[in-house]
Amino acid sequence: MTGRKKSADHSYDLLVIGSGPAGESAAISASKVGKRVAVIENRALVGGSCAHKGTIPSKSLRHVVRQVIQFKSNSLFREIGDSRRLTFPRVLQSAAKVIPKQVEMHTNFYVRNRVNVHIGQASFVDANTVSLSLLDGGVETIYAEKIVIATGSRPYRPADVDFNHPRIYDSDTILEMEHTPRHIIVYGAGVIGCEYASIFSGLGMRVDLINNRDRLLSFLDDEISDALSYHLRDSGVTVRHAEEYEAIEASDCSVTLFLKSGKRLKADAILWCNGRSGNTDGLNLDAIGLKADHRGNLKVDDCYHTEVENIYAVGDVIGWPSLASASYGQGRAVTGGIFGDECKLVQDVPTGIYTLPEISSVGKTETELTQAKVPYEVGRALFKNTARGQISGEDVGMLKILFHVDTLEILGVHCFGAEAAEIVHIGQAIMKQSGEGNNIHYFLNNIFNYPTMAEAYRIAALDGVNRISRR
């Protein structure tokens, strides 16, 4: 036993820094194989940014706004004559009700799995020892054989933008906005920017969405990206491509965005959504010889191992794909690698983009298949042609299946519309079958409930098979 271990206040087999999805799954997985495990969280409550600032509150906000849209678009409810305009703070208040439920649930997970939770700011002393600054001002030391960094990320804040101004927000502080802008600028058209642009437009705000690139979410299938662009514009969002900011000026009553193209946009508020930074600056990484990149992210190998022998990193702090779903998988994978089982790199993660309507996809895009010279065909189903879509009024969107023309193997599934993030998993399950199990005929040979949104798979499969049968 080392002197450092003897002098520490606590000693564990595994210490996880961060209680978000990646940290939670890593800690609980280790506990289930009999290891002594602890988690450090610098908030007073567990759950990480996912529960308090990111995935959960933003998707809950989207859900409330979706309900508002459905209410306003239903002629039955319009007859009631209630035309009151909901304020943004009131909508936030409704959306925030889910956060205490999430905190209670995740707290119970740690209790049931005998994972100790330490509240405070972690700082490395050496590769096995962490100093913990407690919220009451005290300091403790924790020794661990292995340490996993799962500290997540936060919105990137350039130095020349004054985020202390009450009209300038990022994706964390927007959840505390106490007024309702009539006109808002969203700078950055990545996933978060597109999601919030659709949320704001759903509440009746004028929205300018500023995109640094030539198209929205260029990693998506082109047809899905085009559909998103069309429906954002159709809902009142002004999308401006290939623009970069030069400066932002804010006053008591407005904010002005100066673009390098010479344009000046004036609005009531601005939401900055241009990237994220890993939460590593407070960890004293120099003490263990570990360096983060310019965005605070850590480099890891295929088993989430950093350059330091017993230090690992998972979740948003390692960058792409920065999804809660992937983080849960990475947490389980890193524990498997540390304690003897096979470490499986998390890959082929489906996208889940919660715009209005939402987007989800898995597998290859048409562009990728074309570049790889793979002979493929497309089967499409428009939601407006499904009975469930017509019944629910969710008739915007489509499902498309990409499949090999010779083997009929499904190569990609792309969905735009209501419940897209749920629907995609059916295609994902078939794609993961080995051999002839991955075949588009699955959707023709099996019966789907009617009416359902999932029935779109049968329609798309018929469309695709008919295309190749006519050749």
CSV table of C-alpha atoms in Angstrom, one decimal:
chain,number,residue,atom,x,y,z
A,1,MET,CA,0.0,0.0,0.0
A,2,THR,CA,1.5,3.4,-1.0
A,3,GLY,CA,1.9,6.3,1.4
A,4,ARG,CA,-0.5,8.3,-0.7
A,5,LYS,CA,-3.2,5.6,-0.4
A,6,LYS,CA,-2.7,5.4,3.4
A,7,SER,CA,-3.1,9.2,3.8
A,8,ALA,CA,-6.2,9.6,1.6
A,9,ASP,CA,-9.6,10.1,3.2
A,10,HIS,CA,-11.2,7.6,0.8
A,11,SER,CA,-9.9,4.7,-1.3
A,12,TYR,CA,-11.6,3.0,-4.2
A,13,ASP,CA,-11.0,0.6,-7.1
A,14,LEU,CA,-12.6,3.0,-9.5
A,15,LEU,CA,-13.2,6.7,-9.2
A,16,VAL,CA,-15.4,8.4,-11.8
A,17,ILE,CA,-15.4,12.2,-12.2
A,18,GLY,CA,-18.8,13.3,-13.4
A,19,SER,CA,-22.3,11.9,-12.8
A,20,GLY,CA,-23.8,12.3,-16.2
A,21,PRO,CA,-24.7,9.4,-18.5
A,22,ALA,CA,-21.1,8.3,-19.2
A,23,GLY,CA,-20.0,8.6,-15.5
A,24,GLU,CA,-23.2,6.9,-14.2
A,25,SER,CA,-23.0,3.9,-16.5
A,26,ALA,CA,-19.2,3.5,-15.9
A,27,ALA,CA,-19.7,3.6,-12.1
A,28,ILE,CA,-22.7,1.3,-12.0
A,29,SER,CA,-21.1,-1.3,-14.4
A,30,ALA,CA,-18.0,-1.4,-12.1
A,31,SER,CA,-20.1,-1.8,-9.0
A,32,LYS,CA,-22.0,-4.8,-10.6
A,33,VAL,CA,-18.7,-6.7,-10.9
A,34,GLY,CA,-17.9,-6.2,-7.2
A,35,LYS,CA,-15.6,-3.2,-7.4
A,36,ARG,CA,-15.6,-0.4,-4.8
A,37,VAL,CA,-16.7,2.7,-6.8
A,38,ALA,CA,-17.3,6.4,-6.2
A,39,VAL,CA,-18.5,9.3,-8.3
A,40,ILE,CA,-17.5,12.9,-7.9
A,41,GLU,CA,-20.1,15.6,-9.0
A,42,ASN,CA,-19.4,19.3,-8.8
A,43,ARG,CA,-23.1,20.2,-8.7
A,44,ALA,CA,-25.2,19.7,-5.5
A,45,LEU,CA,-27.3,17.2,-7.4
A,46,VAL,CA,-26.4,14.2,-9.6
A,47,GLY,CA,-27.3,13.9,-13.3
A,48,GLY,CA,-24.7,16.1,-14.9
A,49,SER,CA,-25.4,18.6,-17.7
A,50,CYS,CA,-27.6,16.1,-19.4
A,51,ALA,CA,-30.2,16.3,-16.6
A,52,HIS,CA,-29.8,19.9,-15.6
A,53,LYS,CA,-28.8,22.0,-18.7
A,54,GLY,CA,-28.8,19.8,-21.8
A,55,THR,CA,-30.7,16.8,-23.1
A,56,ILE,CA,-33.5,16.5,-20.5
A,57,PRO,CA,-34.6,20.2,-20.1
A,58,SER,CA,-34.2,21.1,-23.8
A,59,LYS,CA,-36.2,18.0,-25.0
A,60,SER,CA,-38.8,18.6,-22.3
A,61,LEU,CA,-39.0,22.2,-23.5
A,62,ARG,CA,-39.5,20.9,-27.1
A,63,HIS,CA,-42.2,18.5,-25.9
A,64,VAL,CA,-44.2,21.4,-24.3
A,65,VAL,CA,-43.8,23.6,-27.4
A,66,ARG,CA,-44.9,20.6,-29.6
A,67,GLN,CA,-48.0,20.3,-27.5
A,68,VAL,CA,-48.7,24.1,-27.9
A,69,ILE,CA,-48.4,23.7,-31.6
A,70,GLN,CA,-50.8,20.8,-31.7
A,71,PHE,CA,-53.3,22.7,-29.6
A,72,LYS,CA,-53.2,25.7,-31.8
A,73,SER,CA,-53.5,23.7,-35.0
A,74,ASN,CA,-56.5,21.7,-33.8
A,75,SER,CA,-59.8,23.2,-35.0
A,76,LEU,CA,-61.6,21.6,-32.1
A,77,PHE,CA,-59.6,23.6,-29.6
A,78,ARG,CA,-59.7,26.8,-31.6
A,79,GLU,CA,-63.5,26.8,-31.1
A,80,ILE,CA,-62.9,27.2,-27.4
A,81,GLY,CA,-61.6,30.7,-28.2
A,82,ASP,CA,-58.6,30.7,-25.8
A,83,SER,CA,-56.0,32.7,-27.7
A,84,ARG,CA,-53.7,33.6,-24.8
A,85,ARG,CA,-50.0,33.8,-25.8
A,86,LEU,CA,-47.7,31.7,-23.7
A,87,THR,CA,-44.6,33.4,-22.4
A,88,PHE,CA,-41.2,31.7,-22.7
A,89,PRO,CA,-40.7,31.6,-18.9
A,90,ARG,CA,-44.1,30.0,-18.4
A,91,VAL,CA,-43.2,27.3,-21.0
A,92,LEU,CA,-39.8,26.8,-19.3
A,93,GLN,CA,-41.5,26.4,-15.9
A,94,SER,CA,-43.6,23.6,-17.3
A,95,ALA,CA,-40.7,21.9,-19.0
A,96,ALA,CA,-38.5,22.0,-15.8
A,97,LYS,CA,-40.9,19.8,-13.9
A,98,VAL,CA,-39.1,16.7,-15.2
A,99,ILE,CA,-35.7,17.6,-13.8
A,100,PRO,CA,-36.4,16.7,-10.1
A,101,LYS,CA,-37.8,13.4,-11.3
A,102,GLN,CA,-34.6,12.7,-13.2
A,103,VAL,CA,-32.4,13.7,-10.2
A,104,GLU,CA,-34.4,11.4,-7.9
A,105,MET,CA,-34.2,8.5,-10.3
A,106,HIS,CA,-30.4,8.8,-10.9
A,107,THR,CA,-29.8,9.3,-7.1
A,108,ASN,CA,-31.6,6.0,-6.5
A,109,PHE,CA,-29.5,4.3,-9.1
A,110,TYR,CA,-26.3,5.2,-7.1
A,111,VAL,CA,-27.9,4.2,-3.8
A,112,ARG,CA,-29.2,0.8,-5.1
A,113,ASN,CA,-25.8,0.0,-6.7
A,114,ARG,CA,-23.8,1.1,-3.6
A,115,VAL,CA,-21.9,3.8,-5.5
A,116,ASN,CA,-20.6,6.5,-3.2
A,117,VAL,CA,-21.3,10.1,-4.4
A,118,HIS,CA,-18.9,12.9,-3.4
A,119,ILE,CA,-20.0,16.4,-4.1
A,120,GLY,CA,-17.3,18.9,-4.9
A,121,GLN,CA,-14.7,20.0,-7.4
A,122,ALA,CA,-12.1,17.4,-8.4
A,123,SER,CA,-8.5,18.3,-9.0
A,124,PHE,CA,-5.7,15.8,-9.7
A,125,VAL,CA,-2.8,15.5,-7.3
A,126,ASP,CA,-1.2,12.6,-9.1
A,127,ALA,CA,-2.4,9.8,-11.4
A,128,ASN,CA,-4.1,8.0,-8.5
A,129,THR,CA,-5.1,10.8,-6.2
A,130,VAL,CA,-7.7,13.5,-6.5
A,131,SER,CA,-8.2,16.5,-4.2
A,132,LEU,CA,-11.9,17.2,-3.6
A,133,SER,CA,-12.9,20.8,-2.8
A,134,LEU,CA,-16.2,20.5,-0.9
A,135,LEU,CA,-19.1,22.9,-1.2
A,136,ASP,CA,-18.6,23.9,2.4
A,137,GLY,CA,-15.0,24.9,1.8
A,138,GLY,CA,-13.4,21.7,3.2
A,139,VAL,CA,-10.9,19.6,1.3
A,140,GLU,CA,-10.7,15.8,1.1
A,141,THR,CA,-8.4,13.4,-0.8
A,142,ILE,CA,-9.5,10.4,-2.7
A,143,TYR,CA,-7.2,7.5,-3.9
A,144,ALA,CA,-8.2,5.2,-6.7
A,145,GLU,CA,-6.6,2.4,-8.7
A,146,LYS,CA,-8.3,3.6,-11.9
A,147,ILE,CA,-9.9,6.9,-12.7
A,148,VAL,CA,-12.4,7.7,-15.4
A,149,ILE,CA,-12.9,11.3,-16.5
A,150,ALA,CA,-16.6,11.9,-17.5
A,151,THR,CA,-16.9,15.6,-16.9
A,152,GLY,CA,-18.9,16.4,-20.0
A,153,SER,CA,-18.9,19.7,-21.9
A,154,ARG,CA,-20.3,23.2,-21.8
A,155,PRO,CA,-21.1,25.7,-24.5
A,156,TYR,CA,-18.1,27.3,-26.2
A,157,ARG,CA,-17.7,31.0,-25.3
A,158,PRO,CA,-15.5,33.1,-27.5
A,159,ALA,CA,-13.7,35.8,-25.5
A,160,ASP,CA,-15.1,38.7,-27.5
A,161,VAL,CA,-18.7,37.9,-26.7
A,162,ASP,CA,-20.2,39.3,-23.5
A,163,PHE,CA,-22.2,36.4,-22.1
A,164,ASN,CA,-22.9,38.4,-19.0
A,165,HIS,CA,-25.2,40.7,-20.9
A,166,PRO,CA,-28.9,39.9,-20.3
A,167,ARG,CA,-29.7,39.7,-24.0
A,168,ILE,CA,-26.8,37.3,-25.0
A,169,TYR,CA,-27.3,33.6,-24.2
A,170,ASP,CA,-25.8,30.2,-24.7
A,171,SER,CA,-27.5,26.8,-24.6
A,172,ASP,CA,-27.1,26.7,-20.8
A,173,THR,CA,-28.3,30.2,-19.9
A,174,ILE,CA,-31.2,30.2,-22.4
A,175,LEU,CA,-33.0,27.9,-19.9
A,176,GLU,CA,-33.0,30.9,-17.5
A,177,MET,CA,-34.3,33.5,-19.9
A,178,GLU,CA,-36.9,35.6,-18.1
A,179,HIS,CA,-38.5,37.4,-21.1
A,180,THR,CA,-40.1,36.4,-24.3
A,181,PRO,CA,-38.3,37.9,-27.4
A,182,ARG,CA,-40.4,38.7,-30.4
A,183,HIS,CA,-37.3,38.3,-32.6
A,184,ILE,CA,-34.2,36.1,-31.7
A,185,ILE,CA,-31.0,35.3,-33.6
A,186,VAL,CA,-29.6,31.8,-33.3
A,187,TYR,CA,-25.9,31.9,-34.2
A,188,GLY,CA,-24.7,28.4,-35.2
A,189,ALA,CA,-26.8,25.9,-37.1
A,190,GLY,CA,-25.5,22.7,-35.7
A,191,VAL,CA,-27.8,20.2,-33.9
A,192,ILE,CA,-28.4,22.5,-30.9
A,193,GLY,CA,-28.9,25.6,-33.0
A,194,CYS,CA,-31.5,23.9,-35.3
A,195,GLU,CA,-33.3,22.4,-32.4
A,196,TYR,CA,-33.7,25.8,-30.6
A,197,ALA,CA,-34.6,27.6,-33.9
A,198,SER,CA,-37.5,25.2,-34.4
A,199,ILE,CA,-38.6,25.6,-30.7
A,200,PHE,CA,-38.5,29.4,-30.9
A,201,SER,CA,-40.5,29.5,-34.2
A,202,GLY,CA,-43.0,27.1,-32.6
A,203,LEU,CA,-43.6,29.7,-30.0
A,204,GLY,CA,-44.3,32.3,-32.6
A,205,MET,CA,-40.9,34.2,-32.5
A,206,ARG,CA,-39.2,35.5,-35.5
A,207,VAL,CA,-35.9,33.6,-35.9
A,208,ASP,CA,-32.7,34.2,-37.8
A,209,LEU,CA,-30.6,31.1,-38.0
A,210,ILE,CA,-27.0,31.8,-38.9
A,211,ASN,CA,-25.1,28.9,-40.5
A,212,ASN,CA,-21.3,28.9,-41.0
A,213,ARG,CA,-21.6,26.3,-43.7
A,214,ASP,CA,-23.3,26.0,-47.1
A,215,ARG,CA,-26.1,23.6,-45.9
A,216,LEU,CA,-27.8,22.6,-42.7
A,217,LEU,CA,-26.3,19.6,-40.8
A,218,SER,CA,-24.2,18.4,-43.7
A,219,PHE,CA,-23.5,15.0,-42.1
A,220,LEU,CA,-27.1,14.1,-42.7
A,221,ASP,CA,-28.5,12.5,-45.9
A,222,ASP,CA,-28.9,15.3,-48.4
A,223,GLU,CA,-32.7,14.8,-48.8
A,224,ILE,CA,-33.2,14.9,-45.0
A,225,SER,CA,-31.1,18.1,-44.7
A,226,ASP,CA,-33.1,19.7,-47.5
A,227,ALA,CA,-36.4,18.7,-45.8
A,228,LEU,CA,-35.2,20.3,-42.5
A,229,SER,CA,-34.2,23.5,-44.3
A,230,TYR,CA,-37.6,23.7,-46.1
A,231,HIS,CA,-39.6,23.1,-42.9
A,232,LEU,CA,-37.6,25.6,-40.9
A,233,ARG,CA,-38.3,28.2,-43.5
A,234,ASP,CA,-41.9,27.1,-43.8
A,235,SER,CA,-42.3,27.7,-40.0
A,236,GLY,CA,-40.9,31.2,-40.3
A,237,VAL,CA,-37.2,30.7,-39.7
A,238,THR,CA,-34.9,32.8,-41.9
A,239,VAL,CA,-31.9,30.6,-42.6
A,240,ARG,CA,-28.7,32.4,-43.6
A,241,HIS,CA,-25.9,30.1,-45.0
A,242,ALA,CA,-22.1,30.7,-45.2
A,243,GLU,CA,-22.1,33.6,-42.7
A,244,GLU,CA,-19.6,34.3,-39.9
A,245,TYR,CA,-19.9,36.8,-37.1
A,246,GLU,CA,-17.6,39.8,-36.8
A,247,ALA,CA,-18.9,41.4,-33.7
A,248,ILE,CA,-21.9,41.5,-31.3
A,249,GLU,CA,-23.2,44.7,-29.7
A,250,ALA,CA,-26.0,44.7,-27.1
A,251,SER,CA,-27.9,47.5,-25.5
A,252,ASP,CA,-30.7,47.5,-22.9
A,253,CYS,CA,-33.4,46.9,-25.5
A,254,SER,CA,-31.7,45.0,-28.4
A,255,VAL,CA,-28.7,43.1,-29.7
A,256,THR,CA,-27.0,43.6,-33.1
A,257,LEU,CA,-25.0,40.9,-34.9
A,258,PHE,CA,-22.4,42.2,-37.4
A,259,LEU,CA,-21.5,39.6,-40.0
A,260,LYS,CA,-18.3,39.5,-42.1
A,261,SER,CA,-20.5,39.7,-45.2
A,262,GLY,CA,-21.5,43.2,-44.2
A,263,LYS,CA,-25.0,42.3,-43.0
A,264,ARG,CA,-26.3,43.7,-39.7
A,265,LEU,CA,-29.0,41.8,-37.9
A,266,LYS,CA,-30.9,43.4,-35.0
A,267,ALA,CA,-33.1,41.4,-32.6
A,268,ASP,CA,-34.3,41.3,-29.0
A,269,ALA,CA,-31.8,38.5,-28.0
A,270,ILE,CA,-29.2,36.2,-29.4
A,271,LEU,CA,-28.5,32.5,-28.7
A,272,TRP,CA,-24.9,31.5,-29.3
A,273,CYS,CA,-24.7,27.8,-30.4
A,274,ASN,CA,-21.4,27.6,-32.0
A,275,GLY,CA,-19.7,24.5,-30.5
A,276,ARG,CA,-18.9,23.1,-27.1
A,277,SER,CA,-15.8,22.8,-24.8
A,278,GLY,CA,-14.8,19.9,-22.6
A,279,ASN,CA,-15.0,20.5,-18.9
A,280,THR,CA,-11.3,19.8,-18.2
A,281,ASP,CA,-9.9,23.3,-17.2
A,282,GLY,CA,-10.5,22.7,-13.4
A,283,LEU,CA,-9.0,19.3,-13.2
A,284,ASN,CA,-5.3,20.3,-12.9
A,285,LEU,CA,-4.4,18.0,-15.7
A,286,ASP,CA,-0.8,19.3,-15.6
A,287,ALA,CA,-0.3,17.3,-12.4
A,288,ILE,CA,-0.6,14.0,-14.3
A,289,GLY,CA,1.0,15.1,-17.6
A,290,LEU,CA,-2.3,15.1,-19.6
A,291,LYS,CA,-3.2,17.8,-22.1
A,292,ALA,CA,-6.6,18.7,-23.5
A,293,ASP,CA,-7.0,20.1,-27.0
A,294,HIS,CA,-8.0,23.7,-27.8
A,295,ARG,CA,-11.6,22.9,-27.1
A,296,GLY,CA,-10.9,21.2,-23.8
A,297,ASN,CA,-11.4,17.6,-25.1
A,298,LEU,CA,-9.3,14.6,-24.3
A,299,LYS,CA,-7.8,12.2,-26.7
A,300,VAL,CA,-8.4,8.5,-26.1
A,301,ASP,CA,-7.7,5.2,-27.9
A,302,ASP,CA,-10.3,2.5,-28.9
A,303,CYS,CA,-10.7,1.5,-25.2
A,304,TYR,CA,-11.1,5.1,-24.0
A,305,HIS,CA,-7.6,5.0,-22.5
A,306,THR,CA,-5.8,8.4,-22.3
A,307,GLU,CA,-2.1,8.8,-22.5
A,308,VAL,CA,-1.8,8.2,-18.7
A,309,GLU,CA,-1.7,4.6,-17.8
A,310,ASN,CA,-4.6,4.4,-15.3
A,311,ILE,CA,-6.7,7.4,-16.5
A,312,TYR,CA,-9.6,6.9,-18.9
A,313,ALA,CA,-12.2,9.4,-20.4
A,314,VAL,CA,-15.7,8.9,-21.8
A,315,GLY,CA,-18.7,11.0,-22.8
A,316,ASP,CA,-18.8,14.5,-24.2
A,317,VAL,CA,-15.3,15.3,-22.8
A,318,ILE,CA,-13.8,13.2,-25.6
A,319,GLY,CA,-15.8,15.0,-28.3
A,320,TRP,CA,-17.8,13.4,-31.1
A,321,PRO,CA,-20.5,12.1,-31.1
A,322,SER,CA,-21.4,14.0,-28.0
A,323,LEU,CA,-24.7,12.2,-27.5
A,324,ALA,CA,-26.2,11.0,-24.2
A,325,SER,CA,-27.0,7.6,-25.9
A,326,ALA,CA,-23.4,7.1,-26.9
A,327,SER,CA,-22.1,8.3,-23.5
A,328,TYR,CA,-24.1,5.5,-21.7
A,329,GLY,CA,-22.5,3.0,-24.1
A,330,GLN,CA,-19.0,4.4,-23.6
A,331,GLY,CA,-19.4,4.2,-19.8
A,332,ARG,CA,-20.2,0.5,-20.0
A,333,ALA,CA,-17.5,-0.1,-22.5
A,334,VAL,CA,-14.7,1.5,-20.5
A,335,THR,CA,-15.6,-0.4,-17.4
A,336,GLY,CA,-15.5,-3.7,-19.4
A,337,GLY,CA,-12.1,-2.8,-20.7
A,338,ILE,CA,-10.7,-1.9,-17.3
A,339,PHE,CA,-11.9,-4.9,-15.4
A,340,GLY,CA,-11.2,-7.7,-17.8
A,341,ASP,CA,-14.0,-8.0,-20.3
A,342,GLU,CA,-13.7,-7.0,-23.9
A,343,CYS,CA,-13.7,-3.3,-24.5
A,344,LYS,CA,-16.1,-2.6,-27.4
A,345,LEU,CA,-15.8,0.8,-29.1
A,346,VAL,CA,-19.2,2.5,-29.3
A,347,GLN,CA,-19.9,3.1,-33.0
A,348,ASP,CA,-22.8,3.1,-35.5
A,349,VAL,CA,-24.7,5.4,-33.1
A,350,PRO,CA,-28.0,6.6,-34.5
A,351,THR,CA,-28.5,10.3,-34.8
A,352,GLY,CA,-31.3,11.8,-32.8
A,353,ILE,CA,-32.1,15.5,-33.6
A,354,TYR,CA,-35.0,16.9,-31.8
A,355,THR,CA,-36.1,19.6,-34.2
A,356,LEU,CA,-39.8,20.1,-35.0
A,357,PRO,CA,-40.3,17.7,-36.8
A,358,GLU,CA,-37.5,15.5,-35.5
A,359,ILE,CA,-34.8,13.7,-37.4
A,360,SER,CA,-33.0,10.3,-36.9
A,361,SER,CA,-30.8,8.2,-39.0
A,362,VAL,CA,-28.5,5.2,-38.9
A,363,GLY,CA,-26.1,3.7,-41.5
A,364,LYS,CA,-24.8,5.2,-44.7
A,365,THR,CA,-26.1,8.2,-46.6
A,366,GLU,CA,-26.8,8.3,-50.3
A,367,THR,CA,-23.7,10.5,-50.8
A,368,GLU,CA,-21.5,8.0,-49.0
A,369,LEU,CA,-22.8,5.0,-51.0
A,370,THR,CA,-22.4,6.9,-54.2
A,371,GLN,CA,-18.8,7.8,-53.4
A,372,ALA,CA,-18.1,4.2,-52.5
A,373,LYS,CA,-19.7,3.0,-55.8
A,374,VAL,CA,-22.1,0.7,-54.0
A,375,PRO,CA,-25.1,-0.2,-56.1
A,376,TYR,CA,-28.1,0.8,-54.0
A,377,GLU,CA,-31.8,1.7,-54.4
A,378,VAL,CA,-34.1,3.8,-52.3
A,379,GLY,CA,-37.5,3.0,-50.8
A,380,ARG,CA,-39.6,6.0,-49.5
A,381,ALA,CA,-42.7,6.3,-47.5
A,382,LEU,CA,-44.3,9.7,-47.0
A,383,PHE,CA,-46.0,10.2,-43.6
A,384,LYS,CA,-48.9,11.9,-45.3
A,385,ASN,CA,-49.7,8.6,-46.9
A,386,THR,CA,-49.9,6.6,-43.6
A,387,ALA,CA,-53.2,6.2,-41.8
A,388,ARG,CA,-51.6,7.0,-38.4
A,389,GLY,CA,-50.1,10.2,-39.8
A,390,GLN,CA,-53.4,11.3,-41.1
A,391,ILE,CA,-55.2,10.4,-37.8
A,392,SER,CA,-52.7,12.2,-35.6
A,393,GLY,CA,-52.1,15.2,-37.9
A,394,GLU,CA,-48.4,14.3,-38.0
A,395,ASP,CA,-48.3,14.1,-41.8
A,396,VAL,CA,-45.1,16.0,-42.3
A,397,GLY,CA,-42.1,13.8,-43.0
A,398,MET,CA,-40.9,10.6,-44.5
A,399,LEU,CA,-38.9,7.4,-44.0
A,400,LYS,CA,-36.3,6.3,-46.6
A,401,ILE,CA,-34.5,3.0,-46.7
A,402,LEU,CA,-31.3,2.5,-48.6
A,403,PHE,CA,-30.6,-1.1,-49.6
A,404,HIS,CA,-28.2,-3.0,-51.9
A,405,VAL,CA,-29.8,-3.9,-55.2
A,406,ASP,CA,-28.2,-7.3,-55.4
A,407,THR,CA,-28.1,-8.6,-51.7
A,408,LEU,CA,-31.1,-6.5,-50.6
A,409,GLU,CA,-29.1,-5.7,-47.4
A,410,ILE,CA,-30.3,-2.5,-45.7
A,411,LEU,CA,-27.5,0.0,-45.8
A,412,GLY,CA,-29.1,3.0,-44.2
A,413,VAL,CA,-32.3,4.3,-42.7
A,414,HIS,CA,-33.2,8.0,-42.6
A,415,CYS,CA,-36.3,9.5,-41.1
A,416,PHE,CA,-37.7,13.0,-40.8
A,417,GLY,CA,-41.0,13.6,-39.0
A,418,ALA,CA,-42.9,12.7,-35.9
A,419,GLU,CA,-41.4,10.0,-33.7
A,420,ALA,CA,-38.4,9.7,-36.0
A,421,ALA,CA,-36.0,8.9,-33.1
A,422,GLU,CA,-38.3,6.0,-32.1
A,423,ILE,CA,-39.0,4.7,-35.6
A,424,VAL,CA,-35.3,4.5,-36.7
A,425,HIS,CA,-34.6,1.7,-34.1
A,426,ILE,CA,-36.7,-0.8,-36.1
A,427,GLY,CA,-34.5,-0.4,-39.1
A,428,GLN,CA,-31.4,-0.4,-36.9
A,429,ALA,CA,-32.4,-3.8,-35.4
A,430,ILE,CA,-32.7,-5.4,-38.8
A,431,MET,CA,-29.5,-3.8,-40.0
A,432,LYS,CA,-27.6,-5.5,-37.1
A,433,GLN,CA,-28.8,-9.0,-38.1
A,434,SER,CA,-26.1,-11.2,-39.5
A,435,GLY,CA,-26.1,-12.7,-43.0
A,436,GLU,CA,-29.5,-12.9,-44.7
A,437,GLY,CA,-31.2,-11.6,-41.6
A,438,ASN,CA,-30.5,-8.1,-42.8
A,439,ASN,CA,-32.8,-8.0,-45.8
A,440,ILE,CA,-35.5,-5.5,-46.9
A,441,HIS,CA,-37.9,-8.4,-47.4
A,442,TYR,CA,-38.2,-8.5,-43.6
A,443,PHE,CA,-40.6,-5.6,-43.9
A,444,LEU,CA,-42.7,-7.3,-46.6
A,445,ASN,CA,-42.8,-10.8,-44.9
A,446,ASN,CA,-43.8,-9.6,-41.4
A,447,ILE,CA,-47.0,-7.9,-40.3
A,448,PHE,CA,-46.9,-4.4,-38.7
A,449,ASN,CA,-49.7,-3.1,-36.5
A,450,TYR,CA,-52.1,-0.8,-38.3
A,451,PRO,CA,-52.4,2.1,-38.0
A,452,THR,CA,-48.9,2.9,-36.8
A,453,MET,CA,-46.1,5.2,-37.8
A,454,ALA,CA,-43.9,2.1,-38.0
A,455,GLU,CA,-46.0,0.9,-40.9
A,456,ALA,CA,-44.0,3.3,-43.0
A,457,TYR,CA,-41.3,0.6,-43.2
A,458,ARG,CA,-43.7,-1.7,-45.1
A,459,ILE,CA,-44.6,1.2,-47.5
A,460,ALA,CA,-41.0,2.1,-48.0
A,461,ALA,CA,-40.0,-1.5,-48.6
A,462,LEU,CA,-42.7,-2.0,-51.2
A,463,ASP,CA,-41.6,1.2,-52.9
A,464,GLY,CA,-38.0,0.1,-53.0
A,465,VAL,CA,-38.6,-3.4,-54.2
A,466,ASN,CA,-40.9,-2.2,-56.9
A,467,ARG,CA,-38.2,0.0,-58.2
A,468,ILE,CA,-35.8,-2.9,-58.8
A,469,SER,CA,-38.5,-5.3,-60.0
A,470,ARG,CA,-39.3,-3.0,-62.9
A,471,ARG,CA,-35.7,-3.1,-64.2
